[in-house]
Coordinates of C-alpha atoms in Angstrom, one line a residue:
M1359 CA 97.5 35.9 158.0
L1360 CA 94.8 36.8 160.5
D1361 CA 96.0 36.1 164.0
A1362 CA 94.4 36.4 167.4
W1363 CA 96.1 39.7 168.4
T1364 CA 95.0 41.4 165.2
L1365 CA 91.4 40.2 165.7
F1366 CA 91.5 41.3 169.4
F1367 CA 92.7 44.9 168.7
V1368 CA 90.4 45.4 165.7
I1369 CA 87.3 44.2 167.5
T1370 CA 88.2 46.0 170.7
T1371 CA 88.8 49.4 169.1
F1372 CA 85.8 49.2 166.8
S1373 CA 83.6 48.3 169.8
L1374 CA 85.0 51.3 171.6
Y1375 CA 84.2 53.6 168.6
I1376 CA 80.7 52.4 168.3
G1377 CA 80.2 52.7 172.1
I1378 CA 81.4 56.3 172.1
A1379 CA 79.0 57.1 169.1
I1380 CA 76.0 55.8 171.1
W1381 CA 77.1 57.7 174.2
A1382 CA 77.7 61.0 172.3
R1383 CA 74.6 60.7 170.0
A1384 CA 73.7 64.1 168.5
G1385 CA 70.3 65.5 169.6
S1386 CA 70.3 68.7 167.6
T1387 CA 71.9 70.3 164.5
N1388 CA 74.1 72.2 166.8
D1389 CA 75.5 68.9 168.2
F1390 CA 75.6 67.3 164.7
Y1391 CA 77.5 70.2 163.0
V1392 CA 79.8 71.6 165.8
A1393 CA 79.4 69.3 168.8
G1394 CA 77.5 72.0 170.7
H1395 CA 80.4 74.5 170.5
D1396 CA 81.6 73.2 174.0
V1397 CA 84.5 70.8 173.4
H1398 CA 87.5 71.4 175.7
P1399 CA 90.5 72.8 173.8
T1400 CA 92.8 69.9 174.8
V1401 CA 90.2 67.4 173.7
N1402 CA 89.6 69.3 170.5
G1403 CA 93.4 69.4 169.9
M1404 CA 93.6 65.6 170.2
A1405 CA 90.6 65.2 167.9
T1406 CA 92.1 67.7 165.4
A1407 CA 95.4 65.7 165.4
A1408 CA 93.5 62.5 164.7
D1409 CA 91.4 64.3 162.0
W1410 CA 94.7 65.6 160.5
M1411 CA 96.8 62.5 160.7
S1412 CA 95.0 60.5 158.0
A1413 CA 95.8 57.2 156.3
A1414 CA 98.2 59.4 154.2
S1415 CA 100.2 60.3 157.3
F1416 CA 100.0 57.0 159.1
L1417 CA 100.3 54.5 156.2
S1418 CA 101.8 56.3 153.3
M1419 CA 104.1 59.1 154.4
A1420 CA 106.7 56.8 156.0
G1421 CA 106.6 54.5 152.9
L1422 CA 107.1 57.5 150.6
I1423 CA 110.1 58.7 152.6
A1424 CA 111.4 55.1 152.7
F1425 CA 111.5 54.9 148.9
M1426 CA 111.9 58.5 147.8
G1427 CA 114.4 59.4 150.5
Y1428 CA 114.6 63.2 151.1
G1429 CA 112.2 63.7 148.2
G1430 CA 109.4 62.2 150.3
S1431 CA 110.0 64.9 152.9
V1432 CA 107.9 67.3 150.8
Y1433 CA 104.8 65.8 152.3
L1434 CA 106.2 66.1 155.9
M1435 CA 107.2 69.8 155.3
G1436 CA 104.1 70.8 153.5
W1437 CA 101.6 69.3 155.9
T1438 CA 103.4 70.6 159.0
G1439 CA 103.9 74.1 157.6
G1440 CA 100.3 74.2 156.5
Y1441 CA 99.0 73.3 159.9
V1442 CA 101.1 76.1 161.5
L1443 CA 99.7 78.5 158.8
L1444 CA 96.2 77.4 159.6
A1445 CA 96.6 77.5 163.3
L1446 CA 98.2 81.0 163.5
L1447 CA 96.7 82.8 160.5
L1448 CA 93.1 81.6 160.0
A1449 CA 91.6 79.4 162.7
P1450 CA 91.0 82.1 165.4
F1451 CA 89.4 84.5 162.9
L1452 CA 87.1 81.8 161.4
R1453 CA 86.0 80.8 164.9
E1454 CA 85.3 84.5 165.7
F1455 CA 82.9 84.4 162.7
G1456 CA 80.9 81.8 164.5
K1457 CA 79.4 79.8 161.7
F1458 CA 79.0 76.1 161.1
T1459 CA 81.0 75.5 157.9
V1460 CA 83.4 77.0 155.3
P1461 CA 80.6 77.6 152.8
D1462 CA 78.7 79.3 155.6
F1463 CA 81.7 81.7 156.0
V1464 CA 81.9 82.3 152.2
G1465 CA 78.2 82.8 151.8
D1466 CA 77.8 85.4 154.6
R1467 CA 81.2 87.2 154.1
Y1468 CA 80.5 87.6 150.4
Y1469 CA 76.7 88.2 150.9
S1470 CA 76.0 85.9 148.0
T1471 CA 74.0 82.7 147.6
A1472 CA 75.9 82.0 144.4
A1473 CA 79.2 82.2 146.3
R1474 CA 77.9 79.9 148.9
V1475 CA 76.8 77.3 146.4
I1476 CA 80.2 77.5 144.6
A1477 CA 81.9 77.1 148.0
V1478 CA 79.8 74.0 148.5
V1479 CA 80.9 72.6 145.2
C1480 CA 84.6 73.3 146.1
A1481 CA 84.2 71.7 149.5
L1482 CA 82.6 68.6 148.0
F1483 CA 85.3 68.3 145.3
V1484 CA 88.1 68.6 147.9
S1485 CA 86.4 66.3 150.4
F1486 CA 85.5 63.5 148.0
T1487 CA 89.0 63.5 146.5
Y1488 CA 90.5 63.4 150.0
I1489 CA 88.2 60.7 151.3
A1490 CA 89.0 58.5 148.3
G1491 CA 92.6 58.3 149.7
Q1492 CA 91.3 57.4 153.2
M1493 CA 89.1 54.6 151.9
K1494 CA 92.0 53.3 149.9
G1495 CA 94.0 53.2 153.1
V1496 CA 91.2 51.2 154.8
G1497 CA 91.2 48.7 151.9
V1498 CA 95.0 48.3 152.1
A1499 CA 94.8 47.6 155.9
F1500 CA 91.9 45.2 155.8
S1501 CA 93.1 43.3 152.7
G1502 CA 96.5 42.9 154.2
F1503 CA 95.7 41.7 157.7
L1504 CA 92.1 40.3 157.6
G1505 CA 92.7 38.4 154.4
V1506 CA 89.8 39.9 152.5
P1507 CA 89.8 41.4 149.0
F1508 CA 90.6 45.1 148.8
E1509 CA 87.0 46.0 147.8
W1510 CA 85.6 44.1 150.8
G1511 CA 88.0 45.9 153.1
I1512 CA 86.5 49.2 152.0
V1513 CA 83.0 47.9 152.5
I1514 CA 83.8 46.9 156.1
G1515 CA 85.2 50.4 156.8
M1516 CA 82.1 52.0 155.3
V1517 CA 79.9 50.1 157.7
I1518 CA 81.9 51.2 160.8
V1519 CA 82.1 54.9 159.7
F1520 CA 78.4 54.9 158.7
F1521 CA 77.5 53.9 162.3
Y1522 CA 79.3 56.5 164.3
A1523 CA 79.3 59.4 161.8
V1524 CA 75.6 59.2 160.9
L1525 CA 74.5 58.5 164.5
G1526 CA 76.8 60.8 166.4
G1527 CA 77.5 63.7 164.0
M1528 CA 80.4 66.0 164.9
K1529 CA 79.8 65.3 168.6
G1530 CA 80.2 61.5 168.1
V1531 CA 83.1 62.0 165.7
T1532 CA 85.0 64.3 168.1
Y1533 CA 85.1 61.8 171.0
T1534 CA 85.7 58.9 168.7
Q1535 CA 88.7 60.8 167.2
V1536 CA 90.1 61.2 170.7
A1537 CA 90.1 57.4 171.2
Q1538 CA 91.5 57.0 167.7
Y1539 CA 94.3 59.4 168.3
C1540 CA 95.4 57.3 171.4
V1541 CA 95.3 54.1 169.3
L1542 CA 97.1 55.5 166.3
I1543 CA 99.9 57.3 168.1
F1544 CA 100.6 54.3 170.3
A1545 CA 100.5 52.0 167.3
F1546 CA 103.0 54.2 165.3
T1547 CA 105.6 54.8 168.0
V1548 CA 105.8 51.4 169.6
P1549 CA 107.1 49.6 166.5
A1550 CA 109.4 52.6 165.8
I1551 CA 111.0 52.1 169.3
F1552 CA 111.5 48.4 168.7
M1553 CA 113.1 49.0 165.3
S1554 CA 115.3 51.8 166.5
L1555 CA 116.6 49.5 169.3
I1556 CA 117.4 46.8 166.7
I1557 CA 119.1 49.0 164.1
T1558 CA 120.7 51.7 166.2
G1559 CA 120.6 50.5 169.8
N1560 CA 118.8 53.8 170.7
P1561 CA 115.2 53.5 172.1
V1562 CA 114.3 57.0 170.8
P1563 CA 113.6 56.8 167.0
Q1564 CA 114.3 60.4 166.4
L1565 CA 117.8 60.1 167.9
G1566 CA 118.4 56.7 166.3
F1567 CA 117.6 58.3 162.9
I1568 CA 120.5 60.7 163.3
G1569 CA 122.7 58.4 165.3
E1570 CA 125.1 55.5 164.5
A1571 CA 124.1 52.1 163.1
K1572 CA 124.4 49.6 165.9
G1573 CA 127.9 48.1 166.1
E1574 CA 129.1 49.5 162.7
G1575 CA 130.9 52.8 163.6
I1576 CA 129.1 54.8 160.9
S1577 CA 125.9 56.9 160.9
M1578 CA 122.7 55.1 160.2
L1579 CA 122.0 57.4 157.2
A1580 CA 125.6 56.8 155.8
K1581 CA 125.0 53.1 156.0
L1582 CA 121.6 53.4 154.2
N1583 CA 123.2 55.6 151.5
G1584 CA 125.9 52.9 150.9
V1585 CA 123.3 50.1 150.8
V1586 CA 121.0 51.8 148.3
T1587 CA 123.8 53.1 146.0
D1588 CA 125.3 49.6 145.9
L1589 CA 122.0 48.3 144.5
G1590 CA 121.8 51.1 141.8
F1591 CA 119.5 53.5 143.5
G1592 CA 120.2 57.2 144.1
E1593 CA 121.5 58.3 147.5
Y1594 CA 118.8 58.2 150.2
T1595 CA 119.8 61.7 151.2
Q1596 CA 119.2 63.1 147.7
T1597 CA 116.0 63.5 145.6
N1598 CA 115.3 63.0 141.9
K1599 CA 112.6 65.7 141.9
S1600 CA 113.4 69.1 140.3
M1601 CA 113.7 72.0 142.7
I1602 CA 110.7 73.8 141.3
D1603 CA 108.5 70.7 141.7
V1604 CA 109.6 70.1 145.3
F1605 CA 108.8 73.8 146.0
C1606 CA 105.4 73.7 144.4
I1607 CA 104.3 70.4 146.0
T1608 CA 105.4 71.6 149.4
A1609 CA 103.6 74.9 148.9
A1610 CA 100.5 73.3 147.5
L1611 CA 100.3 71.0 150.6
M1612 CA 100.9 74.0 152.9
F1613 CA 98.3 76.3 151.5
G1614 CA 95.9 73.4 150.8
T1615 CA 96.1 72.5 154.4
A1616 CA 94.9 76.0 155.4
G1617 CA 91.9 75.6 153.0
L1618 CA 90.9 72.1 154.0
P1619 CA 87.3 72.3 155.3
H1620 CA 87.4 69.2 157.5
V1621 CA 90.3 70.7 159.5
I1622 CA 88.8 74.2 159.7
I1623 CA 85.4 73.0 161.0
R1624 CA 87.2 71.4 164.0
F1625 CA 87.9 75.0 165.3
F1626 CA 84.1 75.7 165.3
T1627 CA 83.6 73.1 168.0
V1628 CA 85.2 75.1 170.8
K1629 CA 83.7 78.0 172.8
S1630 CA 85.7 81.0 171.6
A1631 CA 88.5 82.3 169.5
D1632 CA 90.9 82.1 172.5
A1633 CA 89.9 78.4 172.9
A1634 CA 90.6 77.9 169.2
R1635 CA 94.1 79.2 169.6
V1636 CA 94.8 77.0 172.6
S1637 CA 93.3 74.0 170.8
A1638 CA 95.6 74.7 167.7
G1639 CA 98.6 74.6 170.0
W1640 CA 97.7 71.3 171.6
A1641 CA 97.0 69.8 168.1
L1642 CA 100.4 70.8 166.9
I1643 CA 102.1 69.1 169.9
F1644 CA 100.0 65.9 169.3
I1645 CA 100.8 65.9 165.5
A1646 CA 104.5 66.5 166.1
I1647 CA 104.9 63.2 168.0
L1648 CA 104.0 61.3 164.8
Y1649 CA 105.6 63.6 162.3
T1650 CA 109.0 63.6 164.0
T1651 CA 108.9 59.8 164.1
A1652 CA 108.0 59.2 160.4
P1653 CA 111.5 59.9 158.9
A1654 CA 113.0 57.3 161.2
V1655 CA 110.3 54.8 160.4
G1656 CA 110.9 55.4 156.7
A1657 CA 114.7 54.8 156.9
F1658 CA 114.3 51.7 159.2
A1659 CA 111.8 50.3 156.8
R1660 CA 114.1 50.7 153.8
I1661 CA 117.0 48.9 155.6
N1662 CA 114.8 46.1 156.8
F1663 CA 113.2 45.6 153.4
I1664 CA 116.5 45.2 151.7
D1665 CA 118.0 43.0 154.4
T1666 CA 115.1 40.5 154.3
V1667 CA 114.1 40.4 150.6
N1668 CA 117.1 41.2 148.4
E1669 CA 119.0 38.0 147.3
S1670 CA 116.5 35.7 149.0
T1671 CA 115.3 32.5 147.3
Y1672 CA 111.6 32.6 146.1
I1673 CA 109.2 29.9 147.3
A1674 CA 106.2 29.3 145.0
D1675 CA 102.7 29.2 146.3
D1676 CA 102.3 25.5 145.6
E1677 CA 105.3 24.5 147.7
D1678 CA 105.3 23.8 151.5
Y1679 CA 106.8 27.0 152.8
D1680 CA 108.3 25.6 156.0
A1681 CA 109.9 22.6 154.4
R1682 CA 111.3 24.5 151.4
A1683 CA 112.6 27.3 153.7
A1684 CA 114.4 24.7 155.8
E1685 CA 116.0 23.3 152.7
I1686 CA 117.2 26.7 151.5
E1687 CA 118.7 27.6 154.9
A1688 CA 120.4 24.2 155.1
A1689 CA 122.1 25.0 151.8
G1690 CA 123.3 28.3 153.1
G1691 CA 120.7 30.4 151.4
Q1692 CA 118.1 32.9 152.6
P1693 CA 114.4 32.0 151.9
V1694 CA 111.8 34.7 150.9
P1695 CA 110.5 35.9 154.2
R1696 CA 107.2 34.8 155.6
W1697 CA 105.8 38.3 155.7
Y1698 CA 106.4 38.7 152.0
K1699 CA 104.3 35.6 151.2
D1700 CA 101.6 36.9 153.5
W1701 CA 101.3 40.2 151.6
E1702 CA 101.8 38.7 148.1
P1703 CA 98.1 37.8 147.6
T1704 CA 97.1 41.4 148.1
G1705 CA 99.1 42.5 145.0
L1706 CA 100.9 45.1 147.0
V1707 CA 104.3 43.3 146.5
A1708 CA 105.2 41.6 143.3
F1709 CA 108.1 39.4 142.1
E1710 CA 109.0 38.8 138.4
D1711 CA 111.9 36.5 137.9
Q1712 CA 113.6 38.2 135.0
N1713 CA 116.7 36.0 134.8
G1714 CA 115.0 32.7 135.8
D1715 CA 117.4 32.0 138.7
G1716 CA 114.7 31.8 141.4
V1717 CA 116.5 34.5 143.5
M1718 CA 114.8 37.8 144.2
Q1719 CA 117.1 40.6 143.0
Y1720 CA 116.1 44.1 144.2
R1721 CA 117.9 46.6 142.0
G1722 CA 117.7 50.3 141.1
P1723 CA 118.0 51.7 137.5
D1724 CA 121.9 52.0 137.8
A1725 CA 122.7 48.6 139.3
P1726 CA 126.5 48.1 139.1
D1727 CA 126.0 44.3 138.3
G1728 CA 123.7 45.1 135.4
L1729 CA 120.8 43.0 136.8
Q1730 CA 117.2 44.2 136.3
N1731 CA 114.9 44.9 139.3
E1732 CA 112.6 41.9 140.0
V1733 CA 110.8 43.1 143.2
T1734 CA 108.1 45.8 143.2
P1735 CA 106.7 46.9 146.5
N1736 CA 103.8 49.3 147.1
N1737 CA 104.9 52.1 149.4
D1738 CA 101.6 52.0 151.3
I1739 CA 102.3 48.6 153.0
F1740 CA 105.5 49.6 154.8
V1741 CA 104.1 50.9 158.0
L1742 CA 101.7 48.0 158.3
A1743 CA 104.3 45.4 157.3
N1744 CA 107.2 46.8 159.3
P1745 CA 106.5 44.8 162.5
Q1746 CA 106.4 41.6 160.5
I1747 CA 109.6 42.6 158.6
A1748 CA 111.4 43.3 161.9
N1749 CA 110.0 40.1 163.5
L1750 CA 108.3 42.0 166.3
P1751 CA 105.8 40.3 168.6
G1752 CA 102.2 39.5 167.4
W1753 CA 100.6 42.1 169.7
V1754 CA 102.6 44.8 168.0
I1755 CA 101.4 43.7 164.6
G1756 CA 97.8 43.7 165.8
L1757 CA 98.2 47.2 167.3
V1758 CA 99.6 48.6 164.1
V1759 CA 96.6 47.3 162.1
A1760 CA 94.2 49.0 164.6
G1761 CA 96.3 52.2 164.4
G1762 CA 96.2 52.3 160.6
L1763 CA 92.4 51.8 160.6
A1764 CA 92.0 54.4 163.3
A1765 CA 94.0 56.9 161.2
A1766 CA 91.9 56.3 158.0
L1767 CA 88.6 56.2 159.7
S1768 CA 89.1 59.3 161.8
T1769 CA 89.8 61.5 158.8
A1770 CA 87.1 59.8 156.7
A1771 CA 84.6 60.7 159.5
G1772 CA 85.7 64.3 159.6
L1773 CA 85.3 64.6 155.8
L1774 CA 81.9 63.0 156.0
M1775 CA 80.9 65.8 158.4
V1776 CA 82.0 68.4 155.8
I1777 CA 80.0 66.7 153.0
S1778 CA 76.8 66.2 155.0
S1779 CA 76.9 69.8 156.5
A1780 CA 77.6 71.3 153.0
V1781 CA 74.5 69.5 151.6
S1782 CA 72.1 69.8 154.5
H1783 CA 73.0 73.2 156.0
D1784 CA 74.6 75.2 153.2
L1785 CA 72.7 73.8 150.2
C1786 CA 69.3 72.9 151.7
K1787 CA 68.8 75.0 154.8
R1788 CA 70.6 78.2 153.7
T1789 CA 69.8 78.1 149.9
L1790 CA 66.9 75.9 148.7
F1791 CA 64.6 75.3 151.7
K1792 CA 65.1 78.2 154.1
S1793 CA 62.0 77.4 156.2
M1794 CA 63.3 73.9 157.1
D1795 CA 63.0 73.2 160.8
D1796 CA 65.8 71.8 163.0
K1797 CA 64.5 68.2 163.2
T1798 CA 64.1 68.0 159.4
E1799 CA 67.6 69.5 158.9
L1800 CA 69.0 66.9 161.3
R1801 CA 67.3 64.1 159.3
V1802 CA 68.7 65.5 156.0
A1803 CA 72.2 65.8 157.5
R1804 CA 72.1 62.1 158.5
G1805 CA 70.8 61.2 155.1
A1806 CA 73.5 63.2 153.4
A1807 CA 76.2 61.5 155.6
A1808 CA 74.8 58.1 154.7
G1809 CA 74.9 59.0 151.0
A1810 CA 78.4 60.3 151.3
V1811 CA 79.6 57.1 153.0
F1812 CA 78.4 55.1 150.0
A1813 CA 80.0 57.5 147.5
A1814 CA 83.2 57.5 149.4
G1815 CA 83.3 53.7 149.2
V1816 CA 82.9 53.7 145.5
L1817 CA 85.6 56.4 145.1
G1818 CA 87.9 54.4 147.4
I1819 CA 87.6 51.3 145.2
F1820 CA 88.2 53.5 142.1
S1821 CA 91.3 55.1 143.7
N1822 CA 93.1 51.8 143.8
S1823 CA 94.4 52.6 140.3
L1824 CA 95.6 56.1 141.2
G1825 CA 98.8 55.4 143.0
F1826 CA 99.7 55.8 146.7
V1827 CA 97.4 57.1 149.4
A1828 CA 99.5 60.2 150.0
Q1829 CA 99.5 61.1 146.3
V1830 CA 95.7 60.8 146.0
V1831 CA 95.4 63.0 149.0
A1832 CA 97.9 65.5 147.5
F1833 CA 95.3 66.2 144.7
A1834 CA 92.8 67.3 147.4
F1835 CA 95.3 69.7 148.9
G1836 CA 96.0 71.2 145.5
L1837 CA 92.3 71.7 144.9
A1838 CA 91.8 73.3 148.3
A1839 CA 94.8 75.6 147.9
A1840 CA 93.6 76.9 144.5
S1841 CA 89.8 77.1 145.2
L1842 CA 89.2 77.9 148.9
F1843 CA 92.4 79.4 150.4
P1844 CA 92.4 82.7 148.4
V1845 CA 88.8 83.5 149.3
I1846 CA 89.2 82.6 153.0
F1847 CA 92.5 84.6 153.3
L1848 CA 91.3 87.6 151.3
G1849 CA 87.9 87.5 153.0
I1850 CA 89.6 88.0 156.4
F1851 CA 92.5 90.3 155.6
W1852 CA 91.1 92.5 152.7
T1853 CA 87.9 94.3 153.4
R1854 CA 87.5 95.4 149.8
M1855 CA 87.2 91.8 148.5
N1856 CA 83.6 91.5 147.1
K1857 CA 81.3 88.7 145.9
E1858 CA 82.2 89.0 142.2
G1859 CA 85.9 88.6 143.1
A1860 CA 85.2 85.6 145.3
I1861 CA 83.1 83.8 142.7
A1862 CA 85.7 84.4 139.9
S1863 CA 88.5 83.3 142.2
M1864 CA 86.9 80.0 143.3
L1865 CA 85.8 79.0 139.8
T1866 CA 89.3 79.8 138.4
G1867 CA 91.1 77.8 141.0
L1868 CA 88.8 74.8 140.9
I1869 CA 88.5 74.5 137.1
T1870 CA 92.1 75.1 136.3
T1871 CA 93.5 72.8 139.0
F1872 CA 91.0 70.0 138.3
G1873 CA 91.6 70.2 134.6
Y1874 CA 95.4 70.0 135.0
I1875 CA 95.2 67.0 137.3
Y1876 CA 92.8 65.2 135.1
W1877 CA 94.8 65.9 131.9
F1878 CA 98.1 64.8 133.2
K1879 CA 96.9 61.8 135.2
F1880 CA 94.4 60.3 132.7
V1881 CA 95.1 61.7 129.2
D1882 CA 98.8 62.7 128.9
T1883 CA 100.8 60.8 131.6
N1884 CA 104.3 61.8 130.3
P1885 CA 106.0 63.9 133.0
A1886 CA 108.1 65.6 130.3
N1887 CA 105.0 67.5 129.2
W1888 CA 104.2 69.0 132.6
W1889 CA 104.0 72.8 132.5
F1890 CA 107.4 74.2 133.8
G1891 CA 108.1 70.8 135.3
V1892 CA 105.4 71.1 137.9
S1893 CA 103.6 67.8 138.7
P1894 CA 99.8 67.5 139.2
E1895 CA 100.5 67.2 142.9
G1896 CA 102.1 70.7 143.0
I1897 CA 100.0 72.6 140.4
G1898 CA 97.5 73.8 143.0
F1899 CA 100.1 76.3 144.3
V1900 CA 100.6 77.8 140.8
F1901 CA 96.8 78.1 140.2
M1902 CA 96.3 79.5 143.7
W1903 CA 98.1 82.6 142.6
V1904 CA 96.2 82.8 139.4
A1905 CA 92.9 82.5 141.3
A1906 CA 93.9 85.1 143.8
A1907 CA 95.0 87.5 141.0
V1908 CA 91.7 86.9 139.1
G1909 CA 89.8 87.6 142.4
V1910 CA 91.7 90.9 143.1
V1911 CA 91.3 92.2 139.5
T1912 CA 87.6 91.3 139.4
T1913 CA 87.0 93.0 142.8
L1914 CA 88.8 96.2 141.8
A1915 CA 86.7 96.3 138.6
T1916 CA 83.3 96.0 140.4
K1917 CA 81.4 97.6 143.3
A1918 CA 82.8 97.6 146.8
P1919 CA 81.0 95.5 149.5
P1920 CA 78.2 97.0 151.5
R1921 CA 79.1 98.9 154.7
E1922 CA 77.8 96.1 157.0
I1923 CA 80.2 93.6 155.4
L1924 CA 83.1 96.1 155.9
E1925 CA 82.2 96.3 159.6
L1926 CA 81.9 92.5 159.8
V1927 CA 85.4 92.0 158.4
Q1928 CA 86.8 94.5 160.8
K1929 CA 85.1 92.7 163.7
I1930 CA 86.4 89.2 162.9
R1931 CA 89.9 90.5 162.5
M1932 CA 89.9 91.2 166.2
P1933 CA 89.4 87.7 167.7
S1934 CA 89.2 88.9 171.3
T1935 CA 86.3 86.9 172.7

């Protein structure tokens, strides 16, 4: 499966990332945590977009939309809405506060070491859950195109991230993410343009998505609806999720975004609150390029998959593919495509010949011909496999591999910065060893980043059993929404909020959400038993309100914050510098 173009793009981009890390090597804790507070807003906007568009956005979101139809759009709506919420509501105020990390904000705003430590625990929970999804994406990309086992794909990714995150800190990560944004956005849009031309005749994917199918006189979406319903699936433009679950997942993703520590710390790297607002605007523009393209990629992928796989004749591994394919075509049949055979060893596509006819029937639960489904694809492969499915040139395939790896590695690096700063700065420097000097703290930060890389790799291997990348990531958003968002929001906009309320709120949000996710993912996996029909992906929104209510009630029942804290909150609510 490995070809020259893939090898060229992967080696070239990895060399670029490592070169940038050496050039931007951190010389102080200020460089390591916040890149010296002097990143240009446009550069930070691009780095934020790369940080934000993880493996979940690049690899998994289009695949989810392809197979869930409109139901998959909850991820698109939730993440986009959440970013707007963060950019407009929180980022400038947090930058005005002028600290390194989210636990730093919580510890100082709530004048409490206990609150700081609990915020560290919350940040670690969220970051490790999120990073498991990224490492899963790295494993999928490497195993699919470099022909290595999933676990070894993760190990290779760990080595690369270890080098530039541990060496360069936030400064190295920032400039590496700029390069990764350029790679991933080019890699995502170029195949989309090719596929839009092939399917709709329109070179702009967003217009092709709402336009007509090429030469057929009906809209592309109407054609897709007809194709999937003929095979027994629900209409592409419908969803099988309940209204309450769609609402809760979207809201959990939205409020979870606003509480994600790896996105928030990006706004600490610019000079001022004004620069943070400008940076947020640029990031939104850069993110929109990919997010408006994803629905088109998902729809094109579903059409291409059905066209190339359904009713094709399977070729076994012990047969000569070329010779057998020629026989099938000579007899008027359609052989299983080469791309399918390439991906089959990864276990991300599977065929089980239920009726023993040797033909691959792809069917939904209500198939009119009564046939059972025999083909099971994993959603995460579709962005990576799309160029092969559409028979695009080899350089496009190599570019997409590099883009997928860039997306996963850029977010993983940002999360590693949160983990290392939470351990070295908030736990060691601000809590346990307050006399620690700058050089020692920098060494501890690098050691914490190294340990986090190892732990992330182990979690990534474990996450292979947890479903799609985007769903693993959705758990992190739920945890962030319930544990961190209430204390950040109330800490900025309600001067009366005190340390007792903050501690009660974080513990309530973290414990309830984690408990619900664990129970319904590992103990009772029957969706019929979900509370009020809300899935583990959406429960963070429900417990966010519970956590906020607990925080407010506890605050009102205890002593008001000291005067200096009231004055501090008034100050950060006026981000004028």
